[in-house]
XYZ file of C-alpha atoms in Angstrom:
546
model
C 193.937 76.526 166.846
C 191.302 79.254 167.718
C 191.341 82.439 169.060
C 189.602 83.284 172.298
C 188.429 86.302 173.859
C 191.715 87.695 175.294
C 193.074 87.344 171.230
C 195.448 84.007 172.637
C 195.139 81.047 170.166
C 194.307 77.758 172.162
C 194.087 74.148 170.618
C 190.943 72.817 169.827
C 190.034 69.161 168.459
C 186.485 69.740 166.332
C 183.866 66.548 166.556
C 180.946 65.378 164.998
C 178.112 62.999 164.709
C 175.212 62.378 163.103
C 172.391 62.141 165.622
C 168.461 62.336 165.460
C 168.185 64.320 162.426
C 170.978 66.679 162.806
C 174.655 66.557 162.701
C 175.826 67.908 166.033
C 179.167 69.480 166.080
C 180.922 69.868 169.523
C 184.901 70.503 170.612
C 187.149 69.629 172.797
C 189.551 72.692 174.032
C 193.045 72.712 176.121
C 190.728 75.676 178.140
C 188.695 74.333 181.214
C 185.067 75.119 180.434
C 183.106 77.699 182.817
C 182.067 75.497 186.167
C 178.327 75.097 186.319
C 176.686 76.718 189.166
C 174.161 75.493 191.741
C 172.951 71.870 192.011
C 175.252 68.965 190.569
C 173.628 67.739 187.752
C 172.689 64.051 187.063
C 175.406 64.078 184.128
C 178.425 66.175 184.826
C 178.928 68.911 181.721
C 182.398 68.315 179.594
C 185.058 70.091 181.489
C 186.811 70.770 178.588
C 183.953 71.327 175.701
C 184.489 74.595 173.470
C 182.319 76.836 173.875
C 179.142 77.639 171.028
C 181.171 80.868 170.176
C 184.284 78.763 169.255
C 183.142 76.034 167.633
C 180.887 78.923 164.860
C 185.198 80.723 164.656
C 186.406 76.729 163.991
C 183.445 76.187 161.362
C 184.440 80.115 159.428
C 188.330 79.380 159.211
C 187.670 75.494 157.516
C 184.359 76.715 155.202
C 184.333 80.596 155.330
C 181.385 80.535 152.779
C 179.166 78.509 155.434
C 176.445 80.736 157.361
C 177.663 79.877 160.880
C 176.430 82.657 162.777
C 172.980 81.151 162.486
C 173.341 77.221 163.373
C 171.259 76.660 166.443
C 173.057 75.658 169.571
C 172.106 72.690 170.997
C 173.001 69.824 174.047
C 173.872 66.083 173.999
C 175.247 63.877 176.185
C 178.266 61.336 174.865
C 180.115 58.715 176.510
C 183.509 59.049 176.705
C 186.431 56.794 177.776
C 187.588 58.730 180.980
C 189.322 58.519 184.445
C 187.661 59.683 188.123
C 187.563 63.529 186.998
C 186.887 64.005 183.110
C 187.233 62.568 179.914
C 190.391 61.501 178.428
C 191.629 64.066 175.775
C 194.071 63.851 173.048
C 197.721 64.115 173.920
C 198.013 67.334 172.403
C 195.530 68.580 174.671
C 196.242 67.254 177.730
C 196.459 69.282 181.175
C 197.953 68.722 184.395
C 194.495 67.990 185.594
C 193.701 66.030 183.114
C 196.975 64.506 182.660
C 196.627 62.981 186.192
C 193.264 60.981 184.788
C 195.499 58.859 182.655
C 197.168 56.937 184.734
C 193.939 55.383 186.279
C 192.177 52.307 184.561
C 189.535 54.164 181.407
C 186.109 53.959 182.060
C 183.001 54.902 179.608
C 181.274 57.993 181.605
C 178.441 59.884 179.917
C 178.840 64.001 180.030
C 177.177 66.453 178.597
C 178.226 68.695 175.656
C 176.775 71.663 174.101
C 177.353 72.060 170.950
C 175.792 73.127 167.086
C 173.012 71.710 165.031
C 173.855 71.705 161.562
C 171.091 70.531 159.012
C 172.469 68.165 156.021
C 173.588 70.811 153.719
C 175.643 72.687 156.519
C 176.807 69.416 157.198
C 177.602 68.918 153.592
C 179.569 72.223 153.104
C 181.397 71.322 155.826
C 182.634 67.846 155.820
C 183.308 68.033 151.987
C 186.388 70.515 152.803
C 188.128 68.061 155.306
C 190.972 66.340 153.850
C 191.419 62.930 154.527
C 194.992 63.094 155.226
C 197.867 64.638 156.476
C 198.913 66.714 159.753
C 195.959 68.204 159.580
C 193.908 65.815 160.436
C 194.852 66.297 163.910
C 192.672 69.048 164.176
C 189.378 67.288 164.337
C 188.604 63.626 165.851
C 188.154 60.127 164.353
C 184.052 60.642 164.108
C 184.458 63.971 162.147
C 187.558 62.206 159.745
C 184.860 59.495 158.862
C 182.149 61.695 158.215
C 183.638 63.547 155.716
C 184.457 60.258 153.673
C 181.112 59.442 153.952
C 180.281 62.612 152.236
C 182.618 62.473 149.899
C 180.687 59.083 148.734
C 177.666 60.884 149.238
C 178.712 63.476 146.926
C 180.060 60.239 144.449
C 176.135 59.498 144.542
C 175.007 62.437 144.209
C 177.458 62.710 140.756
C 176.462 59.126 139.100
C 172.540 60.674 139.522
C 171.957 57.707 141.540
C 168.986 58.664 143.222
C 165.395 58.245 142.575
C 162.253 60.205 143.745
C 159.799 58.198 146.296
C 157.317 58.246 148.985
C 157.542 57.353 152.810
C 154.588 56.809 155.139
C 154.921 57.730 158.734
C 151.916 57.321 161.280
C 149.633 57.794 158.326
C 151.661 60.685 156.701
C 152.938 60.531 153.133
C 156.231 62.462 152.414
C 157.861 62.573 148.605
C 161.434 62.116 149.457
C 164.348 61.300 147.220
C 166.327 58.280 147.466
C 169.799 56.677 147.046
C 170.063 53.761 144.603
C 173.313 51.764 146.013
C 172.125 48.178 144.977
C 175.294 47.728 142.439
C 177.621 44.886 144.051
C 180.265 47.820 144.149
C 178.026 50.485 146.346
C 176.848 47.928 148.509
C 180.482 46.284 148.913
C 181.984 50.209 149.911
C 178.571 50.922 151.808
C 178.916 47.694 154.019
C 182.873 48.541 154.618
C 181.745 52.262 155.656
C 179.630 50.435 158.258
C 182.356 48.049 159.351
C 185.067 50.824 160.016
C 182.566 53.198 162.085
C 184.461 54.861 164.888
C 182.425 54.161 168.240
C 182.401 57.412 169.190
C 179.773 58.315 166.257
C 177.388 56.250 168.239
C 177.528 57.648 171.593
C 175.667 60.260 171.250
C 172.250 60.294 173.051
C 169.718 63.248 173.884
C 168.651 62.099 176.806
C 170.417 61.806 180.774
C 168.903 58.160 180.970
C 172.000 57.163 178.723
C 171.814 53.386 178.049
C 174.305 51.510 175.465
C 172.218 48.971 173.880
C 169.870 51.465 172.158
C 172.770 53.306 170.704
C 171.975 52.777 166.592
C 173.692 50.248 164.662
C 176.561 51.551 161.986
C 174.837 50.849 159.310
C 171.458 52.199 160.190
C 173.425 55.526 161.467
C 175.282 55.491 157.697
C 171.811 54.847 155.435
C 169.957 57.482 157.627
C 172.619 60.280 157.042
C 173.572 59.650 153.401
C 169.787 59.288 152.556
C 169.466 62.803 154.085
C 172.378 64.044 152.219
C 170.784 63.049 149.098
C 167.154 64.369 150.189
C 167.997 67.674 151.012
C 170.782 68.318 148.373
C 168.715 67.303 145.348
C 165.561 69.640 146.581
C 168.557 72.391 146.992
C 169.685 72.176 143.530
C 166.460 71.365 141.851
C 164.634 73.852 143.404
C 166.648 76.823 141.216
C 166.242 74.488 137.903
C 162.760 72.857 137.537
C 159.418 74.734 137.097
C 157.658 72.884 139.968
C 154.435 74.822 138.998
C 153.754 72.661 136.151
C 150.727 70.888 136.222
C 151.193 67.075 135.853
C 149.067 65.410 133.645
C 148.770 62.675 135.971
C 146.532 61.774 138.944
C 145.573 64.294 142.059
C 148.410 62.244 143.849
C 150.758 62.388 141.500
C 150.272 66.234 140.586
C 150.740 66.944 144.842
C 153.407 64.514 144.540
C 154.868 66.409 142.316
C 155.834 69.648 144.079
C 156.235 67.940 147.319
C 159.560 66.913 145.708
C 161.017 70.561 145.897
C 159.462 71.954 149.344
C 161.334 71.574 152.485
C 159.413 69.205 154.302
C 158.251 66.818 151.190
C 154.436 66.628 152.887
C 152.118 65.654 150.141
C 148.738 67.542 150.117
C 145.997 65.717 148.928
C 142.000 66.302 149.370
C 140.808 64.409 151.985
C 138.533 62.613 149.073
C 141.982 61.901 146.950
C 143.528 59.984 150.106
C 142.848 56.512 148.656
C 144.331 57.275 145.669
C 147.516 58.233 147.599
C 147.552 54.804 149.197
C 146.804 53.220 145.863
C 150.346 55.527 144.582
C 151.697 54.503 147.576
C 151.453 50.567 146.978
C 152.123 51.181 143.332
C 155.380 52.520 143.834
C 156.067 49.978 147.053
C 156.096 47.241 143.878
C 157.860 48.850 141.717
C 160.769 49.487 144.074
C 161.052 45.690 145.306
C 161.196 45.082 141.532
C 164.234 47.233 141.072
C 165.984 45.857 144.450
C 165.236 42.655 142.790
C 168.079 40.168 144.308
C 169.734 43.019 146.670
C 166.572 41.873 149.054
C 166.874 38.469 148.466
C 170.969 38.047 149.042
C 171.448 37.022 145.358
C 170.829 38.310 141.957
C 170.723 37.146 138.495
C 173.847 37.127 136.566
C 174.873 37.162 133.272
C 178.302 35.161 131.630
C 178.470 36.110 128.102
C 180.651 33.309 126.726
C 182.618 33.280 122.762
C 181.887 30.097 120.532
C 183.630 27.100 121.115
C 187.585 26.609 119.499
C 188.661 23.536 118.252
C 191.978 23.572 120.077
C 194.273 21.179 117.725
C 193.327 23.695 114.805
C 192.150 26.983 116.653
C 189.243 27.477 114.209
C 185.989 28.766 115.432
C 183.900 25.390 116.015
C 180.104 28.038 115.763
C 179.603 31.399 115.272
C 176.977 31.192 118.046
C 177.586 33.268 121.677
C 176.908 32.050 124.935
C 174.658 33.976 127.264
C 174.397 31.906 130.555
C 172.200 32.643 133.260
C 173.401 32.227 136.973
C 172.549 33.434 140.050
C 175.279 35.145 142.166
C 175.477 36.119 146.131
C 174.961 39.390 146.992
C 177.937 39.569 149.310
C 180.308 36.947 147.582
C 180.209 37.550 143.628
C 182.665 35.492 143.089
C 179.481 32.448 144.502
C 178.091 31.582 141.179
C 175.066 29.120 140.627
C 173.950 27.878 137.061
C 170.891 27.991 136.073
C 170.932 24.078 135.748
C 171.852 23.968 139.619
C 168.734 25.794 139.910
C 166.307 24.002 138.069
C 167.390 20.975 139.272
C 166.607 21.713 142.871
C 163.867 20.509 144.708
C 161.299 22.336 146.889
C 161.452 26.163 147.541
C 165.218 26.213 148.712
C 168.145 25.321 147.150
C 171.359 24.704 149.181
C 174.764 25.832 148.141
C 177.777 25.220 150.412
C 176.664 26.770 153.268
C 174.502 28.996 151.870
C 170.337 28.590 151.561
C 168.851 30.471 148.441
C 165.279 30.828 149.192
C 162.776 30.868 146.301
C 165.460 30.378 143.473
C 164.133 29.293 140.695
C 161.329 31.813 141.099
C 163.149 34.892 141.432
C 165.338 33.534 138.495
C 162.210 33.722 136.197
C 161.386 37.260 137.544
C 164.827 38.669 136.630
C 164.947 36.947 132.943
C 161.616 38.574 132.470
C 162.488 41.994 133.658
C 165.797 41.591 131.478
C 164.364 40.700 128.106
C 163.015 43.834 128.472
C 166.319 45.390 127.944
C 167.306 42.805 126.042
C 165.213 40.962 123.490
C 167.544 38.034 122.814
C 166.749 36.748 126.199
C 162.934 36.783 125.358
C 163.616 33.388 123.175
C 164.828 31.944 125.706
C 161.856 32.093 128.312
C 159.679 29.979 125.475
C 161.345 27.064 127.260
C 160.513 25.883 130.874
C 163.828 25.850 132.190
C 166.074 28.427 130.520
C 169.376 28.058 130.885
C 171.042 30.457 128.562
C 170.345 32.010 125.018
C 172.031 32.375 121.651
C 173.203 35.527 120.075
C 175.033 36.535 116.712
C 177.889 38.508 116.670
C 176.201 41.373 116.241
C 174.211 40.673 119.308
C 177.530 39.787 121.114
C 178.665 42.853 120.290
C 175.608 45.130 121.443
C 175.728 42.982 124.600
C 179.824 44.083 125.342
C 179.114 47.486 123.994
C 175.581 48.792 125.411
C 173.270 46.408 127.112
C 175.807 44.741 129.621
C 176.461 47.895 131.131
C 172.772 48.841 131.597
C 172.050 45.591 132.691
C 174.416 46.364 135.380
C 173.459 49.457 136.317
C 169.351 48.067 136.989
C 171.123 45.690 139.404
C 171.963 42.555 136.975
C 175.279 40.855 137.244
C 177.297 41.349 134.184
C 180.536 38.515 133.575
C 182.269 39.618 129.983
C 185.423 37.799 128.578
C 188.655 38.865 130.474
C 189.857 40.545 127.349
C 187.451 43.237 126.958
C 188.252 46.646 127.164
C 192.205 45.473 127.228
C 194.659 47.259 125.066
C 195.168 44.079 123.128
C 191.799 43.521 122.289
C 191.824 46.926 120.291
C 193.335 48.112 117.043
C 196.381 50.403 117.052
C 199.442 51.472 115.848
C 203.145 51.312 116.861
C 205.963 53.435 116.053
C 209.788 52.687 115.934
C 212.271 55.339 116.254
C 215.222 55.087 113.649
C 217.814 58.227 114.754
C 220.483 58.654 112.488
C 223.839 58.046 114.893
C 226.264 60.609 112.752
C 224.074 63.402 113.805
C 225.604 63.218 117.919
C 228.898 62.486 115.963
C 228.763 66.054 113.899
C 227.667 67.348 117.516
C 224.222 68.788 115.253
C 221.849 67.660 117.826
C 218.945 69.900 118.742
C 215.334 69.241 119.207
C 214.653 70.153 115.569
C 216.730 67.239 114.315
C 214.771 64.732 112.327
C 214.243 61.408 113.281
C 213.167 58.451 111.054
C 210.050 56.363 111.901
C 208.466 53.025 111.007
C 204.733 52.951 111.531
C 202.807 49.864 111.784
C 199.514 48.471 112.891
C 198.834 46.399 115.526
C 196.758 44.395 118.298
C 198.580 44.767 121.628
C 201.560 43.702 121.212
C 201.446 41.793 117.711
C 202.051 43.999 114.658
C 199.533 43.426 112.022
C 200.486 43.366 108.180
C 197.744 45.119 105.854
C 197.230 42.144 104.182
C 196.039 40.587 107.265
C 194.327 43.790 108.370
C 191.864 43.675 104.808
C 191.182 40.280 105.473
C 189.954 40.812 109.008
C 188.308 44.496 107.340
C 186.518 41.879 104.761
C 184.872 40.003 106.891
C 182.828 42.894 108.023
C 182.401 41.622 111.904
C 182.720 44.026 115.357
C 184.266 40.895 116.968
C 186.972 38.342 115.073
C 189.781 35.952 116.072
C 192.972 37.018 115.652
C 196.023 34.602 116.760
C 194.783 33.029 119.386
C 192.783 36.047 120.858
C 189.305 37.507 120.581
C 189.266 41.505 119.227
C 186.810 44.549 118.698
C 186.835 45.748 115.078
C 184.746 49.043 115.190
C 183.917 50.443 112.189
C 185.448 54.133 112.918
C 188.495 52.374 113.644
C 188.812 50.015 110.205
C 187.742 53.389 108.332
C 191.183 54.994 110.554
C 193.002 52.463 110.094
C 192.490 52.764 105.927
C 192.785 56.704 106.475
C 196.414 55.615 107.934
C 197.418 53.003 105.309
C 197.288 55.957 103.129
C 198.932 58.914 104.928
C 200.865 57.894 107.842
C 202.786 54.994 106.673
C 204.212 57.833 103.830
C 205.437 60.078 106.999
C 208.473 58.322 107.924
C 210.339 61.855 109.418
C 209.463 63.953 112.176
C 211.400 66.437 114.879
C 212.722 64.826 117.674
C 211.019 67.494 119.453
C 207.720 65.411 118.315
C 209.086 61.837 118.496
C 210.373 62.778 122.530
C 206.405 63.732 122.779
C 204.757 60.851 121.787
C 207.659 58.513 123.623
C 206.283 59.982 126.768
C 203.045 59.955 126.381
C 201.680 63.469 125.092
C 200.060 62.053 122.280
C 197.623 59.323 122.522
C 196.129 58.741 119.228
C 197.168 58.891 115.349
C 195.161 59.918 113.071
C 192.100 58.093 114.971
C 193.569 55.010 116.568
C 194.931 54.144 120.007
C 199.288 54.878 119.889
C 199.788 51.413 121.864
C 204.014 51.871 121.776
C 207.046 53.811 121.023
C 210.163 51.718 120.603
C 213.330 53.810 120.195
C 216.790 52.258 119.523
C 220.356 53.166 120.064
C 221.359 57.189 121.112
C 217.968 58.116 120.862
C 216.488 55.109 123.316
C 219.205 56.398 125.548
């Protein structure tokens, strides 16, 4: 609800698009707009658009620290679904004049709108103070509720530091811009769904009269083009108050204009005529080095890698090898769960190797190319490219362990797929303790109870759900390995825990009394570690379980 001019408060429904460059804000309002004068245009203006004035009082009560008062206006025409007079509005909104338009068949009818201009940090300030739900929501329309999830992602991306600084080339020009990095199977998965649920309306926008429907953009191309210039403009914002762009780079000419061009508003590199091949040589440079880093994202697959524990003998459930299993794969972009060993890809012929329905063009080639950039993260895989077909390489325990700990997650985050044994990171695959809750029952008998009383435990140690005996616990200590077998089940022995779980062995187990004032707390959840270690359970019995 907004105020106008004569101080009554009217109902307005706030919109807003992305369109060439700018994110143009408009309103519809339950007060007729002022009839245009003269000759009838070619497209009729909104009947019912807000007026500039409005929409800047609208933008000040949802983001009062915004700079409203100087967002250029500006026009567009949209098509609408309407009847033989104007546009249908929301029910909320609707007149008798307009009321009358619903009962007729709904037609798509371009008008024209005037409306604001807001650059991507206005746009930013903005759409991060929408909520996504609630009554609300009702205030503003279906294109302006999906913008501001999309820059709540944005702002996700802008978190992570998942951005990288680049160059464009336009008609000859060479910009330094800064770029989203969304090739992860999870970005491109949420990315790819943003597209998918795009209201229609967020496409209707056009500048021109000469409105026609098959050049409206494509979802995704209207998504990538505003969150890359979310990202653009909000890392020059916040750099430009933290980084000492005067600096002289010891690089190239290119790379020292390059440089500041990162901070300025515009990114325009300024090079010497004489330095412009050297600019195109950056140019091409960086052109390779980015396809590199896309890797499979380009391609519709990646390479993927299963780390896999030795082989169990299961009649005796001993350990067969102490040897790991890295396997190499290859796994669809769009389907992870599409997995190809790297045996199926060897053992195709030609350039193309056929997968259910799928094609995976150049296979075995961009295989190689991904081991190689790997190994450099990971030397264990180097070993394995001595062969001619790699399939998979060996690794210790140790190495397992690194792989699980550090390098599977940075493999992931450069792009690689990363399968690790269902069990990691699981409660169960973790040393902890347990404590049981003995209450003496005569103390609600002498009526004595207060939070102050004292309650008897029994601490133990444990994996998951299995207590552990300290006998058992020095053997598994003694064999002095990150990763063991214990009943049945793979577990992480770090060496800050097995130096806890000693610490405990020799203080905690010799606490068996505490207030019920601290037993209550660590029942529900207030404390979640002794002395060091995860506190997997609380068991209580009798008055006190009660």
């Amino acid at each position: 609800m907004e105020e106008n001019h004569q101080g009554r408060f009217i109902p307005l429904v706030l919109h807003g698009s992305w369109s060439d460059g700018v994110f143009f804000v408009w309103g519809e309002s339950e007060e007729p707009a002022p009839k245009p004068r003269g000759r009838r245009p070619r497209v009729l203006p909104h009947p019912y658009a807000a007026s500039p004035d409005c929409l800047r009082q609208a933008l000040e009560a949802l983001a009062p620290s915004g700079d409203w008062d100087g967002i250029p206006e500006t026009k567009r025409v949209i098509l609408l679904p309407s009847g033989d007079n104007s546009p249908l509005l929301p029910p909320w909104l609707i007149t008798e004049a307009a009321a009358a338009d619903t009962k007729v068949e709904p037609q798509l009818a371009p008008w024209k709108v005037t409306g604001l201009a807001l650059d991507a940090l206005s746009a930013l300030d903005l759409l991060v103070t929408l909520p996504l739900h609630g009554s609300e929501t009702r205030r503003w329309g279906a294109d302006l509720r999906y913008w501001g999830l999309v820059a709540k992602v944005a702002l996700e991306i802008l978190a992570q530091h998942k951005y990288l600084p680049g160059l464009e080339e336009s008609e000859g020009q060479y910009r330094a811009v800064w770029l989203p990095v969304t090739d992860n199977t999870q970005d491109r998965a949420r990315l790819r769904a943003l597209a998918q649920a795009m209201p229609p309306v967020c496409r209707a926008l056009f500048t021109t009269d000469n409105v026609q429907t098959d050049r409206a953009p494509a979802p995704r191309e209207l998504l990538d083009a505003f969150v890359k210039q979310v990202i653009d403009r909000t890392v020059r914002d916040w750099g430009r108050s933290r980084l000492d762009r005067r600096r002289r780079s010891p690089l190239s000419v290119a790379a020292g204009a390059w440089w500041p061009a990162l901070w300025n508003d515009d990114g325009t590199i300024a090079v010497p005529v004489a330095q412009r091949r050297e600019l195109l040589h950056m140019f091409d440079a960086w052109q390779d080095w980015m396809g590199q880093l896309r890797g499979a994202a380009d391609v519709g697959f990646r390479l993927c890698f299963r780390l896999e524990p030795p082989e169990v003998d299961p009649e005796t459930e001993q350990v067969v090898s102490s040897d790991w299993q890295l396997r190499y794969m290859l796994q669809a972009s769009d389907d992870p769960s599409l997995l190809v060993p790297a045996e199926q890809v060897w053992s195709a012929r030609g350039s193309t190797l056929r997968v259910l329905s799928r094609k995976f063009e150049n296979a075995q080639e961009h295989l190689l190319a991904g081991l190689g950039m790997a190994a450099r993260l990971f030397p264990p895989i180097m070993a394995s490219l001595h062969t001619a077909r790699p399939q998979a390489c060996r690794l210790s325990v140790d190495e397992a362990y690194a792989f699980l700990r550090e390098v599977g997650p940075l493999l992931e985050g450069s792009g690689f797929g990363v399968l690790v044994p269902p069990w990691w990171n699981k409660p169960s695959a973790r040393l902890g303790v347990r404590a049981k809750l003995k209450a003496d029952a005569s103390i609600v008998g002498q009526g004595i109870l207060n939070m102050n009383a004292l309650v008897a435990f029994d601490w133990e140690l444990a994996l998951g759900d299995e207590p552990l005996s300290q006998e058992e616990f020095q053997r598994l200590a003694a064999l002095k390995m990150p990763l063991v077998r214990v009943r049945g089940q793979w577990v992480m022995l770090q060496p800050e825990e097995i130096e806890a779980a000693i610490a405990f062995w020799e203080k905690k187990h010799r606490q068996d009394q505490a207030t019920l004032r601290d037993a209550l707390g660590m029942a529900l959840g207030a404390e979640q570690e002794i002395g060091g270690l995860p506190l997997q359970s609380v068991q209580a019995s009798g008055w006190l379980d009660d």
